[in-house]
Short mmCIF file of C-alpha atoms and ligand atoms in Angstrom, two decimals:
data_model
loop_
_atom_site.label_atom_id
_atom_site.label_comp_id
_atom_site.label_asym_id
_atom_site.label_seq_id
_atom_site.Cartn_x
_atom_site.Cartn_y
_atom_site.Cartn_z
CA MET A 207 -16.58 2.72 -20.69
CA LYS A 208 -13.78 0.25 -21.25
CA THR A 209 -10.76 0.83 -19.03
CA LYS A 210 -7.74 1.54 -21.24
CA ILE A 211 -4.43 -0.19 -20.52
CA ILE A 212 -1.62 2.27 -21.14
CA SER A 213 1.80 0.82 -22.00
CA SER A 214 5.14 2.25 -20.94
CA GLU A 215 5.55 3.84 -24.41
CA GLU A 216 2.32 5.81 -24.02
CA ILE A 217 3.14 7.63 -20.78
CA VAL A 218 2.33 10.97 -22.44
CA SER A 219 -1.34 10.01 -22.68
CA ALA A 220 -1.37 9.07 -18.97
CA VAL A 221 0.04 12.51 -18.16
CA GLU A 222 -2.59 14.23 -20.33
CA LEU A 223 -5.42 12.31 -18.67
CA LEU A 224 -4.17 13.25 -15.19
CA LYS A 225 -3.81 16.93 -16.12
CA ASN A 226 -7.34 16.85 -17.56
CA GLY A 227 -8.76 15.68 -14.26
CA GLU A 228 -9.20 11.98 -15.02
CA LEU A 229 -8.25 9.43 -12.38
CA ILE A 230 -5.88 6.72 -13.54
CA ALA A 231 -4.12 3.85 -11.81
CA ILE A 232 -0.33 3.86 -11.88
CA PRO A 233 2.22 1.23 -10.89
CA THR A 234 4.58 1.74 -7.97
CA GLU A 235 7.16 -0.66 -6.54
CA THR A 236 4.79 -1.48 -3.64
CA VAL A 237 1.23 -1.69 -5.00
CA TYR A 238 -0.74 0.09 -7.76
CA GLY A 239 -2.01 3.55 -6.82
CA LEU A 240 -5.14 5.47 -7.85
CA ALA A 241 -3.62 8.80 -8.80
CA ALA A 242 -4.57 12.47 -9.16
CA PRO A 243 -2.44 15.65 -9.20
CA ILE A 244 -2.44 17.13 -5.68
CA SER A 245 -3.97 20.46 -6.72
CA ASN A 246 -6.58 19.01 -9.10
CA PRO A 247 -10.26 18.85 -8.05
CA SER A 248 -10.18 15.25 -9.34
CA VAL A 249 -8.71 14.30 -5.91
CA GLY A 250 -12.30 14.24 -4.65
CA LYS A 251 -13.17 11.45 -7.10
CA ILE A 252 -10.58 9.16 -5.45
CA PHE A 253 -12.73 8.95 -2.33
CA SER A 254 -15.97 8.26 -4.17
CA LEU A 255 -14.49 5.73 -6.60
CA LYS A 256 -12.75 3.72 -3.88
CA GLY A 257 -15.53 4.15 -1.33
CA ARG A 258 -12.86 5.62 0.95
CA PRO A 259 -13.88 7.48 4.13
CA GLN A 260 -13.12 11.22 3.86
CA ASP A 261 -11.23 11.18 7.16
CA ASN A 262 -8.46 9.01 5.73
CA PRO A 263 -5.64 11.21 4.34
CA LEU A 264 -3.70 10.47 1.15
CA ILE A 265 0.00 9.94 0.43
CA ALA A 266 1.61 12.50 -1.91
CA HIS A 267 4.10 10.95 -4.35
CA VAL A 268 6.99 13.16 -5.44
CA SER A 269 9.83 12.78 -7.94
CA SER A 270 12.39 14.93 -6.08
CA ILE A 271 13.16 16.29 -2.62
CA GLU A 272 12.50 19.80 -3.98
CA MET A 273 8.97 18.70 -4.87
CA ALA A 274 8.52 17.46 -1.30
CA GLU A 275 9.65 20.87 -0.03
CA LEU A 276 6.73 22.45 -1.94
CA ILE A 277 4.17 20.62 0.21
CA GLY A 278 5.95 20.00 3.54
CA GLN A 279 7.28 22.62 5.95
CA ASN A 280 9.63 22.76 8.93
CA LEU A 281 11.21 19.61 7.60
CA PRO A 282 13.44 18.14 10.31
CA ARG A 283 17.00 16.97 9.78
CA LEU A 284 15.74 13.40 10.08
CA PHE A 285 13.53 13.94 7.05
CA TYR A 286 16.55 14.73 4.87
CA GLN A 287 18.60 11.92 6.38
CA LEU A 288 15.89 9.32 5.66
CA ALA A 289 14.91 10.71 2.25
CA GLU A 290 18.52 10.69 1.09
CA LYS A 291 19.00 7.12 2.24
CA PHE A 292 15.68 5.48 1.27
CA TRP A 293 14.23 7.54 -1.59
CA PRO A 294 13.27 6.64 -4.18
CA GLY A 295 11.74 3.68 -2.33
CA PRO A 296 8.91 2.38 -0.15
CA LEU A 297 9.24 4.78 2.80
CA THR A 298 6.48 7.33 3.49
CA LEU A 299 7.37 10.22 5.82
CA ILE A 300 4.76 12.25 7.68
CA VAL A 301 5.68 15.89 8.17
CA GLU A 302 3.97 19.26 8.77
CA LYS A 303 2.06 20.36 5.68
CA LYS A 304 2.13 23.73 3.97
CA ASP A 305 -1.12 25.74 4.03
CA SER A 306 -1.30 25.50 0.25
CA VAL A 307 -1.94 21.72 0.42
CA PRO A 308 -5.70 21.23 -0.08
CA SER A 309 -7.33 19.99 3.12
CA ILE A 310 -9.07 17.12 1.29
CA VAL A 311 -5.59 15.57 0.85
CA SER A 312 -4.73 15.71 4.57
CA ALA A 313 -8.31 14.96 5.65
CA GLY A 314 -8.35 18.30 7.44
CA GLY A 315 -5.16 17.54 9.40
CA ALA A 316 -1.98 19.60 9.75
CA THR A 317 0.35 16.94 8.35
CA ILE A 318 1.12 15.38 4.98
CA ALA A 319 2.44 11.93 4.12
CA ILE A 320 5.10 12.03 1.38
CA ARG A 321 7.04 9.40 -0.50
CA MET A 322 9.17 9.13 -3.64
CA PRO A 323 8.35 5.86 -5.41
CA SER A 324 11.15 3.98 -7.16
CA HIS A 325 9.07 2.54 -10.00
CA PRO A 326 10.50 4.25 -13.12
CA LEU A 327 7.07 4.77 -14.72
CA ALA A 328 5.69 6.39 -11.56
CA LEU A 329 8.68 8.72 -11.37
CA GLN A 330 8.38 9.68 -15.05
CA ILE A 331 4.66 10.39 -14.75
CA ILE A 332 5.08 12.56 -11.64
CA GLU A 333 7.89 14.49 -13.25
CA LYS A 334 5.91 15.12 -16.43
CA VAL A 335 2.77 16.15 -14.53
CA GLY A 336 5.05 18.60 -12.67
CA GLU A 337 3.42 18.31 -9.25
CA PRO A 338 2.96 15.61 -6.60
CA LEU A 339 0.43 12.87 -7.33
CA VAL A 340 -1.74 11.77 -4.44
CA ALA A 341 -2.49 8.06 -4.61
CA PRO A 342 -4.01 5.54 -2.26
CA SER A 343 -3.79 1.87 -3.21
CA ALA A 344 -5.93 1.26 -6.34
CA ASN A 345 -8.46 -1.11 -4.76
CA LEU A 346 -12.01 -0.73 -3.57
CA SER A 347 -11.88 0.11 0.14
CA GLY A 348 -11.63 -3.10 2.15
CA ARG A 349 -10.27 -5.22 -0.73
CA PRO A 350 -6.69 -6.50 -0.94
CA SER A 351 -4.29 -4.00 -2.52
CA PRO A 352 -3.57 -4.55 -6.22
CA THR A 353 -0.15 -5.76 -7.32
CA THR A 354 -0.94 -6.31 -11.02
CA VAL A 355 -3.00 -4.58 -13.73
CA GLN A 356 -5.39 -7.51 -13.56
CA HIS A 357 -6.11 -6.78 -9.87
CA VAL A 358 -6.87 -3.14 -10.65
CA LEU A 359 -9.29 -4.25 -13.37
CA GLU A 360 -11.00 -6.70 -11.00
CA ASP A 361 -12.04 -3.74 -8.85
CA PHE A 362 -12.40 -0.96 -11.42
CA GLU A 363 -13.00 -2.33 -14.97
CA GLY A 364 -15.39 0.06 -16.67
CA LYS A 365 -15.27 2.54 -13.76
CA LEU A 366 -11.77 3.90 -14.33
CA VAL A 367 -10.52 5.61 -17.51
CA ALA A 368 -7.11 3.95 -17.62
CA VAL A 369 -4.41 1.96 -15.87
CA VAL A 370 -0.72 2.23 -16.69
CA ASP A 371 0.85 -1.21 -17.08
CA GLY A 372 4.03 -1.42 -15.04
CA GLY A 373 4.04 -5.19 -14.59
CA GLN A 374 3.94 -6.95 -11.25
CA CYS A 375 4.86 -4.80 -8.25
CA GLN A 376 8.27 -5.61 -6.80
CA TYR A 377 7.38 -5.53 -3.08
CA GLY A 378 3.66 -6.33 -3.15
CA ILE A 379 3.06 -4.76 0.28
CA GLU A 380 2.55 -1.06 0.94
CA SER A 381 5.23 1.40 2.01
CA THR A 382 6.40 1.80 5.59
CA VAL A 383 4.75 4.91 7.08
CA LEU A 384 6.93 6.80 9.58
CA SER A 385 5.77 9.92 11.37
CA LEU A 386 8.32 12.65 12.02
CA VAL A 387 5.93 15.00 13.83
CA HIS A 388 6.27 13.28 17.20
CA PRO A 389 9.06 13.65 19.76
CA THR A 390 10.55 10.40 18.40
CA PRO A 391 10.01 8.85 14.95
CA THR A 392 6.85 6.74 15.14
CA LEU A 393 5.93 3.74 12.99
CA MET A 394 2.38 4.32 11.77
CA ARG A 395 2.31 1.34 9.41
CA PRO A 396 4.93 -1.41 9.05
CA GLY A 397 5.82 -1.91 5.41
CA SER A 398 8.34 -2.89 2.82
CA ILE A 399 11.27 -1.26 4.63
CA LYS A 400 11.88 -3.02 7.93
CA ARG A 401 11.88 -1.27 11.30
CA SER A 402 15.36 -2.64 12.11
CA VAL A 403 16.77 -1.25 8.87
CA LEU A 404 15.38 2.20 9.66
CA GLU A 405 16.59 2.05 13.25
CA SER A 406 20.13 1.14 12.34
CA SER A 407 20.29 3.85 9.69
CA ILE A 408 19.21 6.66 12.05
CA ASP A 409 20.78 5.17 15.15
CA CYS A 410 17.71 5.62 17.32
CA LYS A 411 14.71 3.54 18.39
CA ILE A 412 11.46 3.88 16.49
CA SER A 413 8.34 4.26 18.67
CA ASP A 414 4.91 2.75 18.20
CA PRO A 415 1.71 4.81 18.32
CA GLU A 416 0.39 5.00 21.85
CA VAL A 417 -2.11 2.24 22.58
CA GLY A 418 -5.45 3.76 23.48
CA GLY A 419 -4.26 7.18 22.32
CA PRO A 420 -5.68 9.10 19.38
CA ILE A 421 -5.54 7.19 16.10
CA LEU A 422 -2.64 8.81 14.38
CA SER A 423 -2.89 7.05 11.03
CA PRO A 424 -6.59 7.01 10.28
CA GLY A 425 -6.30 4.22 7.72
CA MET A 426 -5.30 1.78 10.44
CA LYS A 427 -8.70 1.88 12.09
CA TYR A 428 -10.54 0.41 9.11
CA ARG A 429 -10.70 -3.28 8.31
CA HIS A 430 -8.47 -3.76 5.34
CA TYR A 431 -7.08 -6.22 2.85
CA ALA A 432 -9.97 -8.56 3.43
CA PRO A 433 -10.63 -11.61 1.26
CA LYS A 434 -14.20 -12.93 1.12
CA ALA A 435 -13.41 -16.27 2.82
CA PRO A 436 -12.49 -16.34 6.52
CA ILE A 437 -8.81 -16.84 7.33
CA ARG A 438 -7.65 -19.39 9.90
CA ILE A 439 -4.14 -19.00 11.24
CA VAL A 440 -2.68 -22.29 12.47
CA GLN A 441 0.71 -23.58 13.58
CA GLU A 442 0.36 -26.91 11.79
CA PHE A 443 -1.97 -28.09 9.11
CA PRO A 444 -4.10 -31.01 10.32
CA SER A 445 -3.20 -34.30 8.65
CA SER A 446 -6.78 -35.37 7.99
CA GLY A 447 -8.60 -33.12 5.54
CA PHE A 448 -12.12 -32.43 6.75
CA LEU A 449 -12.67 -29.28 4.74
CA ASN A 450 -14.12 -29.37 1.27
CA ASP A 451 -12.12 -26.67 -0.27
CA PRO A 452 -9.45 -25.02 1.82
CA PHE A 453 -6.90 -22.71 0.30
CA VAL A 454 -3.63 -22.96 2.09
CA ILE A 455 -0.86 -20.43 2.31
CA SER A 456 2.20 -22.05 3.77
CA ARG A 457 5.81 -22.76 3.07
CA LYS A 458 5.23 -26.47 3.59
CA LYS A 459 4.28 -29.03 1.00
CA ILE A 460 0.83 -30.28 1.92
CA GLY A 461 -0.79 -33.35 0.39
CA HIS A 462 -3.62 -32.68 -1.97
CA PHE A 463 -4.49 -29.21 -0.73
CA ILE A 464 -3.82 -26.17 -2.82
CA HIS A 465 -0.97 -24.44 -1.09
CA ARG A 466 1.10 -21.36 -1.62
CA SER A 467 4.05 -19.95 0.23
CA LEU A 468 3.40 -17.12 2.66
CA GLN A 469 5.45 -14.25 1.32
CA ALA A 470 4.98 -10.53 1.37
CA ASN A 471 5.26 -9.96 -2.38
CA THR A 472 2.55 -12.46 -3.30
CA PHE A 473 0.28 -12.26 -0.23
CA TYR A 474 -2.37 -10.01 -1.79
CA SER A 475 -2.41 -12.05 -5.02
CA PHE A 476 -3.23 -15.15 -3.00
CA LEU A 477 -6.08 -13.45 -1.18
CA ARG A 478 -7.52 -12.40 -4.53
CA GLU A 479 -6.95 -15.86 -6.00
CA ALA A 480 -8.81 -17.38 -3.05
CA ASP A 481 -11.74 -15.03 -3.77
CA GLU A 482 -11.74 -15.99 -7.40
CA LYS A 483 -11.74 -19.70 -6.56
CA LYS A 484 -14.56 -19.05 -4.08
CA VAL A 485 -12.83 -21.17 -1.44
CA ASN A 486 -14.63 -21.77 1.85
CA GLU A 487 -11.71 -20.99 4.10
CA ILE A 488 -8.15 -19.84 3.83
CA TRP A 489 -5.73 -21.65 6.10
CA VAL A 490 -2.45 -19.98 6.86
CA VAL A 491 0.31 -22.09 8.38
CA LEU A 492 2.82 -19.87 10.15
CA ASP A 493 6.53 -20.48 10.13
CA PRO A 494 9.31 -18.58 11.93
CA GLU A 495 10.38 -16.71 8.81
CA SER A 496 6.93 -15.26 8.15
CA VAL A 497 6.37 -14.51 11.84
CA ALA A 498 9.55 -12.41 11.77
CA ASP A 499 8.14 -10.24 8.95
CA GLU A 500 6.32 -7.44 10.78
CA ALA A 501 4.58 -6.02 7.71
CA LEU A 502 3.39 -9.43 6.51
CA MET A 503 2.02 -10.31 9.98
CA ASN A 504 0.30 -6.91 10.21
CA ARG A 505 -1.50 -7.47 6.87
CA LEU A 506 -2.31 -11.08 7.73
CA TYR A 507 -3.91 -10.15 11.06
CA ARG A 508 -5.82 -7.29 9.51
CA ALA A 509 -7.03 -9.50 6.64
CA SER A 510 -8.19 -12.00 9.26
CA GLY A 511 -10.11 -9.31 11.14
CA ILE A 512 -8.05 -9.94 14.28
CA THR A 513 -6.95 -6.31 14.73
O1 TXA B 697 2.86 1.81 -0.81
C1 TXA B 697 2.00 2.68 -0.57
O2 TXA B 697 2.09 3.45 0.41
C2 TXA B 697 0.82 2.78 -1.54
C3 TXA B 697 1.35 3.23 -2.90
C4 TXA B 697 0.25 3.49 -3.90
O3 TXA B 697 2.16 4.35 -2.74
N1 TXA B 697 -0.17 3.70 -1.06
C5 TXA B 697 -0.97 3.41 0.00
O4 TXA B 697 -1.90 4.40 0.28
O5 TXA B 697 -0.90 2.38 0.64
P1 TXA B 697 -3.16 4.17 1.23
O6 TXA B 697 -3.95 5.42 1.11
O7 TXA B 697 -3.83 2.92 0.87
O8 TXA B 697 -2.55 4.11 2.67
C6 TXA B 697 -1.99 5.27 3.26
C7 TXA B 697 -1.89 5.12 4.76
C8 TXA B 697 -3.26 5.12 5.42
O9 TXA B 697 -3.23 4.22 6.52
C9 TXA B 697 -3.40 6.57 5.89
O10 TXA B 697 -4.27 6.70 7.00
C10 TXA B 697 -1.97 6.91 6.26
O11 TXA B 697 -1.18 6.26 5.28
N2 TXA B 697 -1.74 8.37 6.16
C11 TXA B 697 -1.76 9.13 5.06
N3 TXA B 697 -1.54 10.43 5.36
C12 TXA B 697 -1.37 10.48 6.71
C13 TXA B 697 -1.12 11.53 7.65
N4 TXA B 697 -0.98 12.78 7.26
N5 TXA B 697 -1.03 11.21 8.96
C14 TXA B 697 -1.15 9.92 9.37
N6 TXA B 697 -1.39 8.89 8.53
C15 TXA B 697 -1.50 9.16 7.23
MG1 MG B 698 -4.83 1.03 0.94
#
């Protein structure tokens, strides 16, 4: 099978494929997602194709607040406040799920993660399918998330029926996941929308999951976003080059080494580029601006195997 690349003018065929139970990859403003309609048995294929553990629940993508109300229940005031302010956009909200939501989606749990993507193609596809699309990032489990069609093909060429071409993803890092089923809103995964922005918009502090407590966002327990070469995080790049083939992500200009700037929207591309170049090591030089980016640091540490 050759994986078909569907253009923005051919959205109808993407919708048909989804309704017929085929998995396809779709663009969002964060990363590409591997999508299936929430009620379709094809949801099961997401886990096998990605090699994703069954205990890791999926995010449901909606095109309206009414669609969210079909899968979530007892939605708190905070849900509406946040959805009105940040949707469509890269904020995922965890709420109580309705009984009608298949348990494979919630990995047997009582909650559901919901977001409304802002990518116009994603919104059109969801609307035309007429029900929420569940979609994890469209990468093999453990690989960096895909931010271009090319990345999706690297992992799934010949194994996936089609990918919708929506260009390069705007944010390049996954959505912020915020749980609303705890006494205070809890940040399950830092992401494209910053903690401080959320806090100032709801005028209350956002909590972190309890250390040593139950793992509330199952995905966070798996090693993720990993490139093949080991990552070294350093404050300064050494002046004498003793490595054969380092691949450097930094904001600084560094002699003859390949270097890139450390930025959220291109971070995953660089990890994949390093894999492609078969570099021995990836050196990351930190600077204050990147250290201040909670989501970028989270992905960097996880890619390095530190957390
Ligand atoms: O930006 C994104 O969020 C992308 C695009 C495609 O929308 N999706 C994405 O999905 O990153 P995924 O499956 O790769 O990551 C979802 C994260 C996982 O860590 C998962 O454990 C957590 O959200 N999650 C999903 N449902 C949950 C729930 N009901 N309770 C707690 N955590 C949940
Ligand atoms: Mg993922």
